[in-house]
Amino acid sequence: MMKSIAITLSCCYYCFIQLLSLTTLSAAFAPQSTIIHTHHHSSTTFTHQFSTRQRQQQQKSTTKLHSLKPAALPLMDSGKALARSGELLIDLTSHLDLYGGGLSAAGANIRNCGDCLAQAGASCRMKTATELVIDELREGSDCLREGGDKLVRAKEESMVDGDIVFMEKIDKMIPPMKQASLWLEEVGASILRNESLDVIANHLISTGEALLLLSMTVEVLDEESENGKLSAQRMVYASEQMILAGRELKGEKKEKPKGKSWIKG
């Protein structure tokens, strides 16, 4: 009888040891399975996030290549008008017997800036010409900056000639010329820094406003000269087209004429 009880107890103890061993093994292997599953899930999530981020960057790059296209045509028109304004200003210096001086050199700088703007506008239509646009805008800015220096020389020349009235007229041209140069440089810098279209557009508008102020000073250089008036008119149109380029870049919609108002004027 005692032998049977001993055998039974031994079997129970053996079963208990086996059950305990299985429990320990399950507890040991369970975290590894969880870790493997979690790692696989994290890898899948990371891969998905990376793919999404890559697609967003590609989409952003593609958008950037096409984003300047709305400003292309008005920027070209602005450049052509500004170049013609510079040529007319040079013709004005011939009429005033100042050809070859600082004022005619400033007119040449204005013409060269217009050529740069026209080229920048043409490059805006191409998908991969962003660097060309930046280079042309900065070159145009340098032309206006140099033109401001030439105006300082023209002011000194007028002082030597004793023409105080004309010296004061030239002096009023210098601030808007330098302001237009600074804003135009900001346009190129904003494109280079991948800033928003609204920022770039605002700089274009500010450049146009500076050109408008400059046109007012050109108009009064010689009120009897036709070349002076035409130069100012072309510069006004250049400023208007520059402002339009900024608005087009912003995506502002043009107001359509209501009723038969299109018949007027």
Coordinates of C-alpha atoms in Angstrom, one line a residue:
M1 CA 0.0 0.0 0.0
M2 CA 2.8 2.4 0.9
K3 CA 4.6 1.5 -2.3
S4 CA 1.6 2.4 -4.4
I5 CA 1.2 5.8 -2.7
A6 CA 4.9 6.5 -3.3
I7 CA 4.6 5.6 -7.0
T8 CA 1.5 7.9 -7.3
L9 CA 3.2 10.8 -5.6
S10 CA 6.3 10.4 -7.8
C11 CA 4.1 10.5 -10.9
C12 CA 2.3 13.6 -9.7
Y13 CA 5.6 15.3 -8.9
Y14 CA 7.0 14.4 -12.4
C15 CA 3.8 15.9 -14.0
F16 CA 4.2 19.1 -12.0
I17 CA 7.8 19.5 -13.0
Q18 CA 6.9 19.0 -16.7
L19 CA 4.1 21.5 -16.5
L20 CA 6.3 24.0 -14.8
S21 CA 9.0 23.6 -17.5
L22 CA 6.4 24.2 -20.2
T23 CA 5.2 27.3 -18.5
T24 CA 8.7 28.6 -18.2
L25 CA 9.5 27.9 -21.8
S26 CA 6.3 29.7 -23.0
A27 CA 7.1 32.7 -20.9
A28 CA 10.6 32.8 -22.3
F29 CA 9.6 32.5 -25.9
A30 CA 6.5 34.8 -25.8
P31 CA 8.4 38.2 -25.6
Q32 CA 10.7 37.2 -28.5
S33 CA 7.7 36.5 -30.7
T34 CA 6.2 39.8 -29.7
I35 CA 9.5 41.6 -30.4
I36 CA 9.7 40.0 -33.8
H37 CA 6.2 41.0 -34.6
T38 CA 6.7 44.5 -33.3
H39 CA 9.9 44.9 -35.2
H40 CA 8.3 43.7 -38.4
H41 CA 5.4 46.2 -37.9
S42 CA 7.9 49.0 -37.2
S43 CA 9.9 48.2 -40.3
T44 CA 6.7 48.2 -42.4
T45 CA 5.6 51.5 -40.9
F46 CA 9.0 53.1 -41.5
T47 CA 9.0 51.9 -45.1
H48 CA 5.5 53.3 -45.6
Q49 CA 6.4 56.6 -44.1
F50 CA 9.6 56.8 -46.1
S51 CA 7.8 56.0 -49.4
T52 CA 5.1 58.7 -48.5
R53 CA 7.8 61.3 -47.7
Q54 CA 9.7 60.5 -50.9
R55 CA 6.5 60.9 -53.0
Q56 CA 5.8 64.2 -51.3
Q57 CA 9.3 65.4 -52.1
Q58 CA 8.9 64.4 -55.7
Q59 CA 5.5 66.1 -55.9
K60 CA 6.9 69.2 -54.3
S61 CA 9.9 69.3 -56.8
T62 CA 7.6 68.8 -59.7
T63 CA 5.3 71.6 -58.5
K64 CA 8.3 73.8 -58.1
L65 CA 9.3 73.3 -61.8
H66 CA 5.9 74.4 -63.0
S67 CA 5.2 77.1 -60.4
L68 CA 6.8 80.1 -62.1
K69 CA 5.0 79.6 -65.4
P70 CA 2.1 81.9 -64.7
A71 CA 4.5 84.8 -64.3
A72 CA 6.3 84.1 -67.6
L73 CA 4.3 86.2 -70.1
P74 CA 3.9 89.4 -68.0
L75 CA 7.5 89.2 -66.9
M76 CA 8.6 89.0 -70.5
D77 CA 6.5 92.0 -71.4
S78 CA 7.8 93.9 -68.4
G79 CA 11.4 93.3 -69.5
K80 CA 10.8 94.4 -73.1
A81 CA 9.1 97.6 -72.0
L82 CA 11.9 98.4 -69.5
A83 CA 14.6 97.8 -72.2
R84 CA 12.8 100.2 -74.5
S85 CA 12.5 102.7 -71.7
G86 CA 16.3 102.6 -71.2
E87 CA 16.9 103.1 -74.9
L88 CA 14.6 106.2 -74.9
L89 CA 16.4 107.5 -71.9
I90 CA 19.7 107.3 -73.8
D91 CA 18.1 109.2 -76.7
L92 CA 17.0 111.8 -74.2
T93 CA 20.6 112.4 -73.1
S94 CA 21.5 113.0 -76.7
H95 CA 18.8 115.7 -76.9
L96 CA 20.1 117.2 -73.6
D97 CA 23.7 117.1 -74.9
L98 CA 24.6 114.7 -72.1
Y99 CA 25.3 111.6 -74.1
G100 CA 28.2 109.6 -72.7
G101 CA 27.7 110.8 -69.2
G102 CA 26.3 109.2 -66.1
L103 CA 22.7 109.5 -67.1
S104 CA 23.1 107.8 -70.5
A105 CA 25.1 105.0 -68.7
A106 CA 22.2 104.6 -66.3
G107 CA 19.9 104.3 -69.3
A108 CA 22.1 101.6 -70.7
N109 CA 21.8 99.7 -67.3
I110 CA 18.1 100.0 -67.4
R111 CA 18.0 98.6 -70.9
N112 CA 20.3 95.7 -69.9
C113 CA 18.0 95.0 -66.9
G114 CA 15.0 94.8 -69.2
D115 CA 16.8 92.3 -71.4
C116 CA 17.5 90.2 -68.3
L117 CA 13.9 90.3 -67.2
A118 CA 12.7 89.3 -70.6
Q119 CA 15.1 86.3 -70.6
A120 CA 13.9 85.4 -67.1
G121 CA 10.3 85.5 -68.2
A122 CA 11.1 83.2 -71.2
S123 CA 12.9 80.8 -68.9
C124 CA 9.9 80.6 -66.6
R125 CA 8.1 78.7 -69.2
M126 CA 10.6 75.8 -69.2
K127 CA 10.4 73.0 -66.6
T128 CA 14.1 72.8 -65.7
A129 CA 15.2 76.4 -66.1
T130 CA 14.8 77.6 -62.5
E131 CA 18.5 78.3 -62.1
L132 CA 18.5 80.4 -65.3
V133 CA 15.6 82.4 -63.9
I134 CA 17.5 83.1 -60.7
D135 CA 20.7 84.1 -62.6
E136 CA 18.8 86.5 -64.9
L137 CA 17.0 88.1 -62.0
R138 CA 20.2 88.7 -60.1
E139 CA 21.9 90.0 -63.2
G140 CA 19.0 92.4 -63.7
S141 CA 19.3 93.5 -60.1
D142 CA 23.1 94.1 -60.5
C143 CA 22.3 96.3 -63.6
L144 CA 19.9 98.5 -61.6
R145 CA 22.4 98.7 -58.7
E146 CA 25.1 99.8 -61.2
G147 CA 22.6 102.2 -62.7
G148 CA 22.1 103.8 -59.3
D149 CA 25.9 104.3 -59.1
K150 CA 25.9 105.9 -62.6
L151 CA 23.1 108.3 -61.4
V152 CA 25.4 109.4 -58.5
R153 CA 28.0 110.2 -61.1
A154 CA 25.4 112.1 -63.2
K155 CA 24.5 114.1 -60.2
E156 CA 28.1 115.1 -59.7
E157 CA 28.4 116.0 -63.3
S158 CA 25.4 118.3 -63.0
M159 CA 26.9 119.9 -59.9
V160 CA 30.1 120.6 -61.8
D161 CA 28.0 122.2 -64.7
G162 CA 26.2 124.3 -62.1
D163 CA 22.8 123.0 -63.1
I164 CA 21.3 122.6 -59.6
V165 CA 17.7 122.0 -60.9
F166 CA 18.7 119.1 -63.1
M167 CA 21.0 117.8 -60.3
E168 CA 18.0 117.6 -57.9
K169 CA 15.9 115.8 -60.6
I170 CA 18.6 113.1 -60.9
D171 CA 18.9 112.9 -57.2
K172 CA 15.3 111.9 -56.9
M173 CA 15.9 109.0 -59.3
I174 CA 18.5 107.3 -57.1
P175 CA 16.3 105.9 -54.2
P176 CA 13.7 104.2 -56.4
M177 CA 16.4 102.8 -58.7
K178 CA 18.2 101.2 -55.7
Q179 CA 14.9 100.0 -54.2
A180 CA 14.0 98.3 -57.4
S181 CA 17.4 96.6 -57.4
L182 CA 17.0 95.3 -53.9
W183 CA 13.5 93.9 -54.4
L184 CA 14.5 92.3 -57.7
E185 CA 17.4 90.6 -55.9
E186 CA 15.0 89.4 -53.3
V187 CA 12.9 87.7 -56.0
G188 CA 15.8 85.6 -57.1
A189 CA 16.9 84.9 -53.5
S190 CA 13.3 83.7 -52.6
I191 CA 13.3 81.3 -55.5
L192 CA 16.7 80.0 -54.5
R193 CA 15.5 79.4 -50.9
N194 CA 12.3 77.6 -52.2
E195 CA 10.1 80.1 -50.4
S196 CA 6.3 80.2 -51.0
L197 CA 4.9 81.6 -54.2
D198 CA 3.2 84.4 -52.2
V199 CA 6.6 85.6 -50.9
I200 CA 8.0 85.6 -54.4
A201 CA 4.9 87.3 -55.8
N202 CA 5.1 90.1 -53.1
H203 CA 8.7 90.8 -54.1
L204 CA 7.7 91.1 -57.7
I205 CA 4.9 93.5 -56.8
S206 CA 7.3 95.6 -54.7
T207 CA 9.7 95.7 -57.6
G208 CA 6.9 96.9 -59.9
E209 CA 6.0 99.6 -57.4
A210 CA 9.6 100.8 -57.2
L211 CA 9.7 101.0 -61.0
L212 CA 6.6 103.1 -61.0
L213 CA 8.2 105.6 -58.6
L214 CA 11.3 105.7 -60.9
S215 CA 9.1 106.4 -63.9
M216 CA 7.7 109.5 -62.2
T217 CA 11.3 110.9 -61.8
V218 CA 12.1 110.1 -65.5
E219 CA 9.1 112.0 -66.8
V220 CA 10.2 115.3 -65.2
L221 CA 13.8 115.2 -66.5
D222 CA 12.7 117.2 -69.6
E223 CA 9.0 117.8 -69.8
E224 CA 9.3 119.2 -73.4
S225 CA 11.1 116.1 -74.7
E226 CA 9.1 113.4 -76.4
N227 CA 11.7 110.8 -75.6
G228 CA 11.5 111.6 -71.9
K229 CA 7.7 111.1 -71.9
L230 CA 7.9 107.9 -73.9
S231 CA 10.6 106.5 -71.6
A232 CA 8.4 107.2 -68.6
Q233 CA 5.4 105.6 -70.3
R234 CA 7.3 102.5 -71.2
M235 CA 8.6 102.3 -67.6
V236 CA 5.0 102.6 -66.3
Y237 CA 3.9 99.7 -68.5
A238 CA 7.0 97.7 -67.3
S239 CA 5.9 98.3 -63.7
E240 CA 2.3 97.3 -64.4
Q241 CA 3.4 94.1 -66.0
M242 CA 5.8 93.3 -63.1
I243 CA 2.9 93.8 -60.7
L244 CA 0.7 91.6 -62.9
A245 CA 3.4 88.9 -62.9
G246 CA 3.2 88.9 -59.1
R247 CA -0.6 88.7 -59.1
E248 CA -0.6 85.9 -61.7
L249 CA 1.9 84.0 -59.5
K250 CA -0.4 84.3 -56.6
G251 CA -3.3 83.0 -58.6
E252 CA -5.5 86.0 -58.3
K253 CA -8.4 86.0 -60.7
K254 CA -8.9 89.0 -63.0
E255 CA -12.2 90.8 -62.6
K256 CA -14.3 90.3 -65.6
P257 CA -16.1 93.3 -67.0
K258 CA -19.8 93.3 -66.1
G259 CA -22.5 94.0 -68.7
K260 CA -21.4 96.2 -71.6
S261 CA -18.6 97.9 -69.7
W262 CA -16.1 96.3 -72.1
I263 CA -17.3 98.6 -74.8
K264 CA -16.0 101.7 -73.0
G265 CA -12.6 103.2 -73.4

